[in-house]
mmCIF file of C-alpha atoms in Angstrom:
data_model
loop_
_atom_site.group_PDB
_atom_site.id
_atom_site.type_symbol
_atom_site.label_atom_id
_atom_site.label_comp_id
_atom_site.label_asym_id
_atom_site.label_seq_id
_atom_site.Cartn_x
_atom_site.Cartn_y
_atom_site.Cartn_z
ATOM 1 C CA MET A 1 0.727 -0.163 0.335
ATOM 2 C CA ALA A 2 1.237 3.214 -1.274
ATOM 3 C CA PHE A 3 1.854 5.832 1.406
ATOM 4 C CA THR A 4 -0.594 9.011 1.127
ATOM 5 C CA HIS A 5 0.765 13.342 1.527
ATOM 6 C CA LEU A 6 -2.500 13.931 4.062
ATOM 7 C CA HIS A 7 -1.243 17.347 5.302
ATOM 8 C CA VAL A 8 0.150 19.740 1.705
ATOM 9 C CA HIS A 9 -0.002 23.162 1.296
ATOM 10 C CA THR A 10 -0.296 24.396 -2.021
ATOM 11 C CA GLU A 11 0.530 27.842 -3.747
ATOM 12 C CA TYR A 12 -3.255 28.536 -3.034
ATOM 13 C CA SER A 13 -1.939 28.453 0.519
ATOM 14 C CA LEU A 14 -0.838 32.735 0.016
ATOM 15 C CA LEU A 15 3.141 33.128 0.799
ATOM 16 C CA ASP A 16 3.216 29.972 2.947
ATOM 17 C CA GLY A 17 2.749 26.652 0.673
ATOM 18 C CA SER A 18 5.184 27.512 -2.750
ATOM 19 C CA ASN A 19 3.683 24.334 -4.490
ATOM 20 C CA LYS A 20 2.421 24.103 -7.872
ATOM 21 C CA VAL A 21 -0.794 21.906 -8.435
ATOM 22 C CA LYS A 22 0.604 20.399 -11.673
ATOM 23 C CA GLU A 23 3.915 19.692 -10.322
ATOM 24 C CA LEU A 24 2.693 18.668 -6.905
ATOM 25 C CA VAL A 25 0.472 15.833 -9.150
ATOM 26 C CA ALA A 26 3.251 15.427 -11.874
ATOM 27 C CA ARG A 27 5.424 13.832 -8.297
ATOM 28 C CA THR A 28 2.963 12.560 -6.587
ATOM 29 C CA LYS A 29 2.792 9.885 -9.432
ATOM 30 C CA GLU A 30 5.724 10.281 -10.155
ATOM 31 C CA LEU A 31 6.713 8.615 -6.651
ATOM 32 C CA GLY A 32 3.689 5.606 -7.417
ATOM 33 C CA MET A 33 1.243 6.937 -4.911
ATOM 34 C CA ASP A 34 -1.875 7.227 -6.153
ATOM 35 C CA SER A 35 -3.737 9.504 -3.831
ATOM 36 C CA VAL A 36 -2.304 13.199 -2.609
ATOM 37 C CA ALA A 37 -4.618 15.489 -0.534
ATOM 38 C CA ILE A 38 -4.816 19.744 -0.780
ATOM 39 C CA THR A 39 -5.204 21.177 2.936
ATOM 40 C CA ASP A 40 -4.168 24.886 1.966
ATOM 41 C CA HIS A 41 -4.511 27.475 5.453
ATOM 42 C CA GLY A 42 -7.893 27.935 5.478
ATOM 43 C CA VAL A 43 -9.490 27.836 2.299
ATOM 44 C CA MET A 44 -10.007 26.172 -0.940
ATOM 45 C CA TYR A 45 -9.161 28.086 -3.580
ATOM 46 C CA GLY A 46 -6.715 25.540 -5.998
ATOM 47 C CA VAL A 47 -9.633 22.582 -4.790
ATOM 48 C CA ILE A 48 -10.869 22.812 -8.575
ATOM 49 C CA GLU A 49 -7.550 22.275 -10.263
ATOM 50 C CA PHE A 50 -6.225 20.229 -7.894
ATOM 51 C CA TYR A 51 -8.953 17.915 -8.550
ATOM 52 C CA ARG A 52 -8.808 18.321 -12.435
ATOM 53 C CA ALA A 53 -4.794 18.117 -12.255
ATOM 54 C CA ALA A 54 -5.119 15.023 -9.917
ATOM 55 C CA LYS A 55 -8.188 12.689 -11.820
ATOM 56 C CA ALA A 56 -6.167 13.971 -15.633
ATOM 57 C CA ALA A 57 -3.657 11.615 -14.056
ATOM 58 C CA GLY A 58 -5.522 9.211 -12.593
ATOM 59 C CA ILE A 59 -4.710 10.073 -8.498
ATOM 60 C CA ARG A 60 -7.697 10.527 -6.243
ATOM 61 C CA PRO A 61 -7.565 13.533 -5.428
ATOM 62 C CA ILE A 62 -8.692 13.860 -1.046
ATOM 63 C CA ILE A 63 -10.073 17.088 -0.551
ATOM 64 C CA GLY A 64 -9.352 19.123 2.604
ATOM 65 C CA CYS A 65 -7.906 22.621 4.298
ATOM 66 C CA GLU A 66 -6.674 23.522 7.620
ATOM 67 C CA VAL A 67 -7.981 25.482 9.266
ATOM 68 C CA TYR A 68 -7.565 28.020 11.955
ATOM 69 C CA VAL A 69 -10.114 27.637 14.943
ATOM 70 C CA ALA A 70 -10.873 30.152 17.568
ATOM 71 C CA PRO A 71 -10.199 29.547 21.612
ATOM 72 C CA LYS A 72 -13.482 30.361 22.047
ATOM 73 C CA SER A 73 -15.741 32.438 19.674
ATOM 74 C CA ARG A 74 -15.108 32.381 15.552
ATOM 75 C CA PHE A 75 -17.210 35.783 16.408
ATOM 76 C CA ASP A 76 -15.122 37.561 19.344
ATOM 77 C CA LYS A 77 -12.982 40.393 17.600
ATOM 78 C CA ALA A 78 -11.475 42.553 20.370
ATOM 79 C CA GLY A 79 -7.958 43.505 20.187
ATOM 80 C CA GLN A 80 -4.897 41.384 20.124
ATOM 81 C CA GLN A 81 -6.652 38.638 23.276
ATOM 82 C CA ASP A 82 -8.742 37.580 20.129
ATOM 83 C CA ASN A 83 -5.822 37.448 17.663
ATOM 84 C CA LYS A 84 -5.245 33.600 18.590
ATOM 85 C CA TYR A 85 -6.361 30.386 17.117
ATOM 86 C CA ASN A 86 -4.819 27.179 16.418
ATOM 87 C CA HIS A 87 -4.271 24.652 13.443
ATOM 88 C CA LEU A 88 -6.536 21.645 12.968
ATOM 89 C CA VAL A 89 -6.372 19.785 9.458
ATOM 90 C CA LEU A 90 -10.238 19.061 7.844
ATOM 91 C CA LEU A 91 -10.222 15.902 5.119
ATOM 92 C CA ALA A 92 -13.444 15.508 3.177
ATOM 93 C CA GLU A 93 -14.047 11.392 3.352
ATOM 94 C CA ASN A 94 -17.412 11.861 0.862
ATOM 95 C CA ASN A 95 -19.543 14.239 -0.754
ATOM 96 C CA THR A 96 -21.311 15.096 2.548
ATOM 97 C CA GLY A 97 -18.084 16.501 3.719
ATOM 98 C CA TYR A 98 -17.269 18.845 0.966
ATOM 99 C CA HIS A 99 -20.283 20.528 1.344
ATOM 100 C CA ASN A 100 -19.669 20.922 4.934
ATOM 101 C CA LEU A 101 -15.682 21.842 4.415
ATOM 102 C CA MET A 102 -17.031 24.832 1.985
ATOM 103 C CA LYS A 103 -19.990 26.358 4.192
ATOM 104 C CA LEU A 104 -17.344 25.603 6.767
ATOM 105 C CA VAL A 105 -14.149 27.061 5.213
ATOM 106 C CA SER A 106 -16.679 30.147 3.872
ATOM 107 C CA ARG A 107 -18.505 30.365 6.994
ATOM 108 C CA GLY A 108 -15.035 30.988 8.812
ATOM 109 C CA PHE A 109 -14.572 34.365 6.636
ATOM 110 C CA THR A 110 -17.977 35.548 6.528
ATOM 111 C CA GLU A 111 -18.235 35.046 10.618
ATOM 112 C CA GLY A 112 -15.005 34.387 11.839
ATOM 113 C CA PHE A 113 -12.440 36.743 10.075
ATOM 114 C CA TYR A 114 -10.142 38.312 11.880
ATOM 115 C CA TYR A 115 -6.300 38.183 10.809
ATOM 116 C CA LYS A 116 -7.174 34.999 9.641
ATOM 117 C CA PRO A 117 -10.516 33.316 8.591
ATOM 118 C CA ARG A 118 -11.546 31.796 11.274
ATOM 119 C CA VAL A 119 -14.522 28.502 12.637
ATOM 120 C CA ASP A 120 -14.990 27.522 16.290
ATOM 121 C CA MET A 121 -16.070 24.104 18.170
ATOM 122 C CA GLU A 122 -19.497 25.353 17.749
ATOM 123 C CA ILE A 123 -19.521 25.480 14.031
ATOM 124 C CA LEU A 124 -17.860 22.672 13.571
ATOM 125 C CA ARG A 125 -20.347 20.335 15.378
ATOM 126 C CA GLU A 126 -23.499 21.562 13.420
ATOM 127 C CA TYR A 127 -21.134 20.561 9.896
ATOM 128 C CA HIS A 128 -18.435 17.748 10.913
ATOM 129 C CA GLU A 129 -20.714 15.480 8.939
ATOM 130 C CA GLY A 130 -18.921 13.623 6.241
ATOM 131 C CA ILE A 131 -15.400 14.860 7.696
ATOM 132 C CA ILE A 132 -12.070 13.703 9.353
ATOM 133 C CA ALA A 133 -10.502 15.420 10.826
ATOM 134 C CA LEU A 134 -6.134 15.360 12.035
ATOM 135 C CA SER A 135 -4.836 16.962 15.103
ATOM 136 C CA ALA A 136 -2.224 19.051 13.194
ATOM 137 C CA CYS A 137 1.007 20.224 12.704
ATOM 138 C CA LEU A 138 2.958 21.983 16.299
ATOM 139 C CA ALA A 139 0.292 24.987 16.027
ATOM 140 C CA GLY A 140 -1.970 21.984 16.763
ATOM 141 C CA ILE A 141 -4.717 22.759 19.627
ATOM 142 C CA VAL A 142 -3.321 19.115 20.996
ATOM 143 C CA PRO A 143 0.126 19.929 20.529
ATOM 144 C CA GLU A 144 0.170 22.802 21.691
ATOM 145 C CA TYR A 145 -1.275 22.093 25.140
ATOM 146 C CA ILE A 146 1.427 18.930 25.490
ATOM 147 C CA GLN A 147 4.182 21.935 24.911
ATOM 148 C CA LYS A 148 3.833 23.896 27.518
ATOM 149 C CA GLY A 149 2.857 20.861 29.664
ATOM 150 C CA LEU A 150 -0.751 20.078 29.785
ATOM 151 C CA TYR A 151 -0.910 16.856 28.906
ATOM 152 C CA GLU A 152 -4.251 16.161 30.765
ATOM 153 C CA ASP A 153 -5.327 18.988 29.275
ATOM 154 C CA ALA A 154 -4.030 18.135 26.007
ATOM 155 C CA LYS A 155 -6.239 14.567 26.450
ATOM 156 C CA ILE A 156 -9.571 16.542 26.458
ATOM 157 C CA LYS A 157 -9.434 18.437 24.162
ATOM 158 C CA ALA A 158 -7.885 14.975 22.001
ATOM 159 C CA LEU A 159 -11.350 13.772 23.306
ATOM 160 C CA GLU A 160 -14.004 16.943 22.800
ATOM 161 C CA LEU A 161 -12.030 15.858 18.832
ATOM 162 C CA GLN A 162 -13.088 12.964 18.470
ATOM 163 C CA GLU A 163 -16.866 13.347 20.159
ATOM 164 C CA VAL A 164 -17.585 15.602 17.577
ATOM 165 C CA PHE A 165 -15.968 14.118 14.851
ATOM 166 C CA GLY A 166 -16.901 10.736 15.344
ATOM 167 C CA LYS A 167 -14.420 7.467 16.830
ATOM 168 C CA GLY A 168 -12.684 6.974 13.965
ATOM 169 C CA ASN A 169 -13.295 10.571 12.041
ATOM 170 C CA PHE A 170 -10.209 12.235 14.129
ATOM 171 C CA PHE A 171 -6.827 11.036 14.304
ATOM 172 C CA LEU A 172 -3.476 12.250 16.747
ATOM 173 C CA GLU A 173 -1.502 13.092 13.487
ATOM 174 C CA LEU A 174 2.369 12.275 14.419
ATOM 175 C CA GLN A 175 5.352 14.876 12.080
ATOM 176 C CA ASP A 176 8.982 14.447 12.004
ATOM 177 C CA HIS A 177 10.415 17.216 10.024
ATOM 178 C CA GLY A 178 13.525 17.016 12.839
ATOM 179 C CA ILE A 179 12.052 19.666 15.538
ATOM 180 C CA PRO A 180 13.267 18.790 19.190
ATOM 181 C CA ALA A 181 9.525 19.814 19.517
ATOM 182 C CA GLN A 182 7.954 17.360 17.821
ATOM 183 C CA ARG A 183 9.834 14.590 18.724
ATOM 184 C CA THR A 184 8.035 15.338 22.930
ATOM 185 C CA VAL A 185 5.377 15.759 21.059
ATOM 186 C CA ASN A 186 5.558 12.796 19.015
ATOM 187 C CA GLN A 187 6.090 10.793 22.503
ATOM 188 C CA SER A 188 2.533 11.503 24.073
ATOM 189 C CA LEU A 189 0.291 11.465 21.110
ATOM 190 C CA LEU A 190 1.461 7.550 21.329
ATOM 191 C CA ARG A 191 0.741 7.413 24.729
ATOM 192 C CA MET A 192 -2.574 9.043 24.186
ATOM 193 C CA SER A 193 -3.746 7.159 21.378
ATOM 194 C CA GLN A 194 -3.195 4.212 24.006
ATOM 195 C CA GLU A 195 -4.885 5.795 26.408
ATOM 196 C CA THR A 196 -7.608 6.737 24.962
ATOM 197 C CA GLY A 197 -8.019 4.973 21.305
ATOM 198 C CA ILE A 198 -7.711 7.504 19.053
ATOM 199 C CA GLU A 199 -5.084 6.146 16.127
ATOM 200 C CA LEU A 200 -2.379 7.404 14.654
ATOM 201 C CA ALA A 201 -2.065 8.872 11.206
ATOM 202 C CA ALA A 202 1.801 10.374 9.864
ATOM 203 C CA THR A 203 2.229 13.406 7.487
ATOM 204 C CA ASN A 204 4.766 15.437 5.695
ATOM 205 C CA ASP A 205 3.663 19.173 6.145
ATOM 206 C CA ILE A 206 4.827 19.776 3.081
ATOM 207 C CA HIS A 207 5.007 23.264 1.556
ATOM 208 C CA TYR A 208 6.717 22.063 -1.461
ATOM 209 C CA THR A 209 7.710 19.919 -3.966
ATOM 210 C CA TYR A 210 11.774 19.082 -4.739
ATOM 211 C CA ALA A 211 14.296 19.334 -2.645
ATOM 212 C CA GLU A 212 16.032 21.725 -4.208
ATOM 213 C CA ASP A 213 12.677 24.440 -3.676
ATOM 214 C CA GLU A 214 13.916 24.571 -0.042
ATOM 215 C CA LYS A 215 15.488 28.720 -0.705
ATOM 216 C CA PRO A 216 13.074 29.544 -2.797
ATOM 217 C CA HIS A 217 10.933 28.810 -0.983
ATOM 218 C CA ASP A 218 12.704 30.727 2.990
ATOM 219 C CA ILE A 219 12.403 33.810 0.417
ATOM 220 C CA LEU A 220 8.561 33.411 -0.375
ATOM 221 C CA LEU A 221 8.286 32.927 3.549
ATOM 222 C CA CYS A 222 10.796 36.183 3.754
ATOM 223 C CA ILE A 223 8.533 38.152 2.283
ATOM 224 C CA GLN A 224 5.122 36.589 3.799
ATOM 225 C CA THR A 225 7.282 37.809 7.346
ATOM 226 C CA GLY A 226 8.729 41.053 6.073
ATOM 227 C CA LYS A 227 11.339 39.621 7.350
ATOM 228 C CA LYS A 228 15.842 39.686 5.228
ATOM 229 C CA VAL A 229 16.836 35.572 4.124
ATOM 230 C CA THR A 230 19.485 36.390 7.074
#
């Protein structure tokens, strides 16, 4: 069985991802993989182009989004204290999930936009059907609590997310990009999986296609953050 990338940012993660959709699909096929996901930050701009390119190449497209989740309500928009959010990866399991994902992303803009298009737990409960969720990168709420030394709080949050999406539809996401914090978090996620029965999913937080894209991608991030390469 081929590995499937479930956490992928394309050029539609503006000033953050640099995967060109057609290159991404071609590379997926070249590596002998039969499916790949799109999970851009807070948006679904690239979904149609991605779907058509994947289908044309004989690759199964998995439609998703890495959404921004407000800590309380998506309607909270008062000063810097509400300029906070956590990441959560959502994948459409079926057509119902695709429609619900579109509703979530749209409402993130029309109702929750504050620096970023944000959703909240209330709206995730409303439009959870047909969606598979992953706990995301170090910016996810579960990894964030673990990094703060709040393991039990992290476990409570993981169980809440499982309750929202349903047993078997929420996964603890393991990543290893050589970041020390990820190794610490992964150990706690392994323990959490054993204690809760929530299954694990291994991902790569993909932002570019080829190894040689690292330097141009670094420049792209400098443009986004207003920093110098040095």
